Short mmCIF file of C-alpha atoms and ligand atoms in Angstrom, two decimals:
data_model
loop_
_atom_site.label_atom_id
_atom_site.label_comp_id
_atom_site.label_asym_id
_atom_site.label_seq_id
_atom_site.Cartn_x
_atom_site.Cartn_y
_atom_site.Cartn_z
CA LYS A 262 71.47 40.85 43.04
CA THR A 263 75.13 38.37 43.29
CA ILE A 264 76.09 35.67 40.83
CA ALA A 265 78.13 32.39 42.85
CA ILE A 266 80.49 30.76 40.69
CA VAL A 267 81.00 27.79 41.04
CA GLY A 268 83.72 25.51 38.64
CA CYS A 269 83.38 22.20 38.68
CA PRO A 270 86.50 20.57 37.39
CA PHE A 271 84.32 16.71 36.58
CA SER A 272 84.67 14.31 33.80
CA GLY A 273 83.25 10.99 35.61
CA GLY A 274 80.19 11.50 34.10
CA GLN A 275 82.23 10.86 30.25
CA PRO A 276 85.38 8.89 29.51
CA LYS A 277 86.80 11.91 27.32
CA LEU A 278 90.00 13.64 29.12
CA GLY A 279 89.93 17.21 29.77
CA VAL A 280 87.06 18.34 29.90
CA ASP A 281 87.29 18.76 34.09
CA LYS A 282 89.66 21.64 32.99
CA GLY A 283 86.13 23.67 31.68
CA PRO A 284 86.33 25.19 34.27
CA ILE A 285 89.85 27.04 34.83
CA HIS A 286 89.75 28.00 30.93
CA LEU A 287 85.89 30.18 31.94
CA VAL A 288 87.82 31.70 35.01
CA GLU A 289 91.25 32.31 32.46
CA ALA A 290 89.42 33.25 30.28
CA GLY A 291 87.58 36.44 32.25
CA LEU A 292 84.21 35.39 33.06
CA ILE A 293 84.78 36.76 36.59
CA GLU A 294 85.77 39.92 35.19
CA GLN A 295 83.02 40.11 32.17
CA LEU A 296 80.41 39.80 34.24
CA GLU A 297 81.43 42.54 37.24
CA GLU A 298 81.91 44.51 33.98
CA ILE A 299 77.85 44.44 32.89
CA GLY A 300 77.41 45.34 36.34
CA TRP A 301 77.10 42.02 38.86
CA LYS A 302 78.67 41.51 41.88
CA VAL A 303 80.24 38.19 41.08
CA HIS A 304 81.50 35.33 44.26
CA PHE A 305 83.99 33.03 42.74
CA ASP A 306 83.32 30.02 44.35
CA GLY A 307 86.47 27.83 43.74
CA HIS A 308 86.97 25.04 41.55
CA HIS A 309 85.39 22.71 43.42
CA GLN A 310 87.86 19.48 44.49
CA PHE A 311 86.09 16.29 44.84
CA GLU A 312 88.05 13.45 45.60
CA GLU A 313 89.01 10.88 42.77
CA ILE A 314 86.66 7.24 43.36
CA HIS A 315 89.47 4.83 41.70
CA ALA A 316 87.97 2.66 39.68
CA ALA A 317 88.90 -0.81 41.22
CA SER A 318 86.57 0.85 44.15
CA ASP A 319 84.32 2.00 41.26
CA PRO A 320 82.97 -0.79 39.04
CA PRO A 321 79.89 -0.40 36.84
CA ILE A 322 76.61 -1.50 38.38
CA LYS A 323 75.66 -4.40 37.32
CA THR A 324 73.38 -2.18 34.41
CA LEU A 325 77.33 -0.50 32.52
CA LEU A 326 76.52 2.82 33.92
CA LYS A 327 80.42 4.00 34.70
CA ASN A 328 82.11 5.42 37.32
CA PRO A 329 78.86 5.47 39.01
CA ARG A 330 79.25 6.25 42.72
CA LEU A 331 81.74 8.88 41.55
CA VAL A 332 79.17 10.75 39.79
CA SER A 333 76.35 10.00 42.24
CA ARG A 334 78.32 12.44 45.26
CA VAL A 335 80.44 14.74 42.89
CA CYS A 336 76.40 15.05 41.92
CA GLU A 337 74.69 15.14 45.07
CA SER A 338 77.93 18.39 46.68
CA VAL A 339 76.79 20.02 43.34
CA ALA A 340 73.38 19.56 44.86
CA SER A 341 74.38 21.31 48.10
CA VAL A 342 76.30 24.15 46.49
CA VAL A 343 73.92 25.54 43.69
CA GLY A 344 70.96 24.51 46.56
CA GLY A 345 72.79 26.93 48.53
CA HIS A 346 74.18 29.56 46.53
CA ALA A 347 69.34 30.01 44.91
CA LYS A 348 68.92 30.08 49.29
CA ASN A 349 71.23 32.45 49.52
CA GLY A 350 69.01 34.82 47.24
CA GLN A 351 72.65 34.56 44.49
CA LEU A 352 72.72 32.63 40.78
CA PRO A 353 74.65 30.46 40.55
CA VAL A 354 76.77 29.86 37.07
CA THR A 355 77.95 26.80 37.16
CA LEU A 356 80.66 25.45 34.85
CA GLY A 357 81.16 22.05 34.19
CA GLY A 358 82.46 20.00 33.66
CA ASP A 359 80.58 17.20 31.67
CA HIS A 360 76.74 17.30 31.76
CA SER A 361 76.01 13.93 35.09
CA LEU A 362 76.19 16.99 36.89
CA ALA A 363 72.95 18.84 35.75
CA MET A 364 71.93 16.52 37.94
CA GLY A 365 73.29 18.52 41.04
CA THR A 366 72.74 21.80 39.49
CA VAL A 367 68.81 20.89 37.97
CA SER A 368 68.61 19.06 42.49
CA GLY A 369 69.61 21.76 43.01
CA THR A 370 67.64 24.44 41.78
CA LEU A 371 64.53 22.98 42.71
CA ALA A 372 64.93 22.59 46.35
CA SER A 373 65.14 26.92 46.70
CA TYR A 374 62.48 26.95 43.31
CA PRO A 375 60.41 23.50 43.78
CA ASP A 376 58.25 25.19 40.56
CA ALA A 377 61.17 25.95 38.16
CA CYS A 378 61.57 24.89 34.45
CA VAL A 379 64.30 23.04 32.55
CA ILE A 380 65.53 24.58 29.76
CA TRP A 381 67.71 22.30 28.64
CA ILE A 382 70.31 23.28 25.22
CA ASP A 383 71.76 20.41 24.11
CA ALA A 384 72.06 18.23 20.63
CA HIS A 385 71.40 15.30 23.17
CA ALA A 386 68.58 14.62 25.20
CA ASP A 387 70.13 13.62 28.02
CA ILE A 388 67.31 11.36 28.78
CA ASN A 389 68.59 7.59 28.77
CA THR A 390 68.21 5.30 31.63
CA SER A 391 70.66 2.29 32.99
CA LYS A 392 68.14 0.42 30.68
CA THR A 393 68.31 2.19 27.39
CA THR A 394 72.12 3.64 27.78
CA GLU A 395 74.15 2.61 25.15
CA SER A 396 77.42 3.54 26.33
CA GLY A 397 76.81 2.95 30.14
CA ASN A 398 78.09 6.70 30.28
CA ILE A 399 75.87 8.66 33.14
CA HIS A 400 76.58 12.80 31.14
CA GLY A 401 73.55 11.02 28.45
CA MET A 402 71.37 11.04 31.55
CA PRO A 403 70.97 13.37 34.51
CA VAL A 404 67.00 14.11 33.20
CA SER A 405 66.29 10.92 33.72
CA PHE A 406 67.80 10.87 37.03
CA LEU A 407 65.78 13.94 37.80
CA LEU A 408 62.54 12.98 36.71
CA GLY A 409 62.46 9.70 38.91
CA LEU A 410 62.74 7.47 34.94
CA GLY A 411 64.54 3.33 34.97
CA GLU A 412 65.09 2.02 37.46
CA ASN A 413 65.83 2.92 41.20
CA HIS A 414 70.13 2.11 41.78
CA PRO A 415 70.92 2.81 45.95
CA GLU A 416 74.34 4.28 44.23
CA PHE A 417 72.09 7.76 43.98
CA ALA A 418 69.41 7.45 46.27
CA TRP A 419 69.37 11.08 47.04
CA ILE A 420 67.86 12.12 44.12
CA ARG A 421 64.44 12.63 44.07
CA PRO A 422 62.43 12.61 41.51
CA VAL A 423 61.98 16.51 41.62
CA LEU A 424 61.21 18.09 38.48
CA LYS A 425 58.43 16.95 36.20
CA PRO A 426 57.41 15.61 32.43
CA GLU A 427 55.75 19.05 31.78
CA ARG A 428 58.42 21.76 33.41
CA ILE A 429 61.48 20.54 31.09
CA VAL A 430 61.44 21.42 27.16
CA TYR A 431 64.04 20.66 24.95
CA ILE A 432 65.66 22.74 21.97
CA GLY A 433 68.69 21.88 19.30
CA LEU A 434 68.44 18.45 19.64
CA ARG A 435 69.79 15.93 16.34
CA ASP A 436 71.42 13.22 17.88
CA ILE A 437 68.83 10.85 19.70
CA ASP A 438 68.64 7.30 20.82
CA THR A 439 66.29 5.23 20.60
CA GLY A 440 65.62 4.19 23.73
CA GLU A 441 65.52 8.11 23.93
CA ARG A 442 62.45 9.37 21.67
CA ARG A 443 60.44 6.32 23.31
CA ILE A 444 60.99 7.71 26.57
CA LEU A 445 60.48 11.68 25.38
CA ARG A 446 56.88 9.66 23.33
CA GLU A 447 55.99 8.49 26.49
CA ASN A 448 56.54 11.03 28.83
CA LYS A 449 55.01 13.72 25.93
CA ILE A 450 57.98 14.94 26.14
CA LYS A 451 58.54 19.05 24.49
CA ALA A 452 61.25 18.97 22.34
CA PHE A 453 62.04 21.37 19.32
CA SER A 454 65.01 19.77 18.02
CA MET A 455 67.17 21.67 14.45
CA HIS A 456 63.98 20.90 12.43
CA GLU A 457 62.02 23.26 14.25
CA VAL A 458 64.68 25.73 14.19
CA ASP A 459 65.09 25.49 10.81
CA LYS A 460 61.42 25.32 9.85
CA TYR A 461 60.43 27.59 12.29
CA GLY A 462 63.61 30.13 13.41
CA ILE A 463 65.05 30.32 17.02
CA GLY A 464 62.70 33.31 17.85
CA LYS A 465 58.93 31.18 17.50
CA VAL A 466 60.73 28.05 18.58
CA VAL A 467 61.72 30.27 22.07
CA GLU A 468 58.67 31.32 22.35
CA MET A 469 56.98 28.09 21.90
CA ALA A 470 59.39 26.76 23.92
CA LEU A 471 58.11 29.44 26.48
CA ASP A 472 55.10 29.28 26.54
CA HIS A 473 55.42 25.39 27.06
CA VAL A 474 57.08 25.77 30.27
CA ASN A 475 56.30 29.01 31.45
CA PRO A 476 53.06 30.10 30.16
CA ASN A 477 52.14 33.12 32.20
CA ARG A 478 55.87 33.70 32.70
CA ASP A 479 56.35 33.36 36.03
CA LEU A 480 57.39 29.99 36.82
CA PRO A 481 61.53 30.43 37.82
CA ILE A 482 64.11 29.22 34.64
CA HIS A 483 67.14 26.91 35.54
CA LEU A 484 68.89 27.47 32.14
CA SER A 485 71.01 23.76 31.11
CA PHE A 486 73.39 24.86 28.56
CA ASP A 487 75.54 22.17 26.57
CA VAL A 488 78.18 24.34 24.23
CA ASP A 489 77.69 20.58 21.90
CA ALA A 490 74.48 22.56 20.94
CA LEU A 491 76.47 24.30 18.81
CA ASP A 492 77.31 23.60 15.33
CA PRO A 493 80.42 22.04 16.04
CA SER A 494 81.98 25.43 13.98
CA VAL A 495 81.44 27.26 16.73
CA ALA A 496 82.16 25.85 19.24
CA PRO A 497 84.71 22.39 17.72
CA SER A 498 85.87 21.73 21.62
CA THR A 499 83.44 19.34 23.19
CA GLY A 500 83.28 16.00 23.92
CA THR A 501 80.84 14.41 21.67
CA PRO A 502 79.68 17.27 18.86
CA VAL A 503 77.38 16.64 16.38
CA ARG A 504 76.76 18.13 13.01
CA GLY A 505 74.26 20.29 11.77
CA GLY A 506 74.37 23.00 15.58
CA LEU A 507 73.35 26.16 15.82
CA THR A 508 74.79 29.22 14.63
CA PHE A 509 76.14 31.37 17.34
CA ARG A 510 73.00 33.68 16.49
CA GLU A 511 70.93 30.95 18.27
CA GLY A 512 72.95 29.70 20.71
CA HIS A 513 73.25 33.99 22.17
CA TYR A 514 69.38 34.18 20.68
CA ILE A 515 68.47 31.57 23.40
CA CYS A 516 70.50 33.30 25.72
CA GLU A 517 69.53 37.10 25.67
CA ALA A 518 65.78 35.48 24.71
CA ILE A 519 66.02 33.80 28.56
CA HIS A 520 67.41 36.98 30.19
CA GLU A 521 64.34 39.41 28.76
CA THR A 522 62.11 37.18 31.21
CA GLY A 523 64.26 38.62 33.93
CA LEU A 524 63.33 34.75 35.23
CA LEU A 525 66.79 32.93 35.71
CA VAL A 526 67.39 32.34 38.98
CA ALA A 527 69.99 29.05 37.68
CA LEU A 528 72.14 28.87 34.60
CA ASP A 529 74.99 25.21 34.00
CA LEU A 530 78.06 26.03 31.24
CA MET A 531 78.30 22.59 30.19
CA GLU A 532 80.81 20.60 28.15
CA VAL A 533 84.13 23.46 26.90
CA ASN A 534 86.35 20.17 27.22
CA PRO A 535 89.51 22.92 26.33
CA SER A 536 92.04 19.77 25.65
CA LEU A 537 89.98 18.31 21.93
CA ALA A 538 91.45 20.66 19.02
CA ASP A 539 94.06 22.90 18.44
CA PRO A 540 94.56 26.30 20.29
CA GLU A 541 92.83 28.19 18.39
CA SER A 542 89.07 26.27 18.24
CA VAL A 543 90.13 25.69 22.43
CA ARG A 544 90.13 29.58 22.43
CA GLN A 545 87.47 30.18 19.74
CA THR A 546 84.83 27.27 22.40
CA VAL A 547 85.60 28.69 25.05
CA ALA A 548 85.20 32.22 24.89
CA VAL A 549 81.56 30.99 23.22
CA GLY A 550 81.00 29.11 26.28
CA CYS A 551 82.11 32.85 28.13
CA SER A 552 79.71 34.92 26.35
CA LEU A 553 77.35 32.50 26.30
CA VAL A 554 77.24 32.77 30.11
CA ARG A 555 77.21 37.81 29.51
CA SER A 556 73.77 37.13 26.89
CA ALA A 557 72.00 34.75 29.90
CA LEU A 558 72.78 37.59 32.64
CA GLY A 559 72.37 40.90 30.57
CA GLU A 560 74.86 41.66 27.96
CA THR A 561 73.30 43.56 25.04
CA LEU A 562 74.53 44.02 21.54
CA LEU A 563 72.47 47.55 22.25
N1 LIG B 644 73.33 9.89 23.64
C1 LIG B 644 74.37 8.69 23.67
C2 LIG B 644 75.73 10.95 24.19
C3 LIG B 644 75.21 11.19 25.20
C4 LIG B 644 75.92 13.34 25.43
C5 LIG B 644 75.39 13.92 27.28
B1 LIG B 644 75.89 15.41 27.17
O1 LIG B 644 74.33 15.89 25.75
O2 LIG B 644 76.00 15.66 27.86
O3 LIG B 644 76.61 15.14 26.05
C6 LIG B 644 74.85 8.27 25.09
O4 LIG B 644 74.00 7.90 26.33
O5 LIG B 644 76.16 7.82 25.86
MN1 LIG B 645 80.44 29.96 48.88
MN1 LIG B 646 74.71 17.60 26.90
MN1 LIG B 647 75.33 16.90 24.12
#
């Protein structure tokens, strides 16, 4: 099978500059060669350029959403790129860029694999609606759009509610907004926070997560990995770090275990921002990103 690396240099879902440089740092760290090394054919789809919409012509929607038209248009094109690769039987590996891009990647995957389940690794639930968001940063909202929650915004008319609440599960949560807690509860969405990781251990948590969204281990898996799920000591160069995160090994165990299912059809590696720390910490964060991708795609320890 062939991997299609989709570089998405995009930062419009959040305010910190630099996350658009994530893809180039991951590729320049040798990710493509590393994947070929473990036996994959790799098609590098390039660093997709998204023409800017200037702020002046993209005012926040009445409810505070920032860069709505830009984010929507970029995600729409990401959906067709990722969807195209999935349709061709390739495994799209999307490199972010901020996590708003997942509106596009998951839409693309579900177009080819309507029964796919989504495993969302993150410190955050990214499920705010325009009513509940406190920041207006759309990287905190992709899941609500994918589920069809909240009011419809004409700027996002292309997004269909393709994801069902029982087809997503979270691991790593530890920084959830008030409105998000209600949304998770009302929609009965399964979430394993860091408390469960501590209580049961990562092995049991991954097993329980899969039992919830993929009980017969027969559904394709879209893994959406936000590097801020890891502890900031492990992945420091990211826009919304939250202490008390996954260890290096816990993060890798998740990727290894998902590879072992043989069901992975799409992967996102999001929120690497190489401009937020000293050179050594940036290198470390980029290296962890590359390593997680390798583990999700079959690199083993023995
Ligand atoms: N819940 C916060 C934080 C969002 C974090 C988004 B991230 O997980 O994609 O980094 C917000 O809505 O602004
Ligand atoms: Mn291509
Ligand atoms: Mn996220
Ligand atoms: Mn996050």
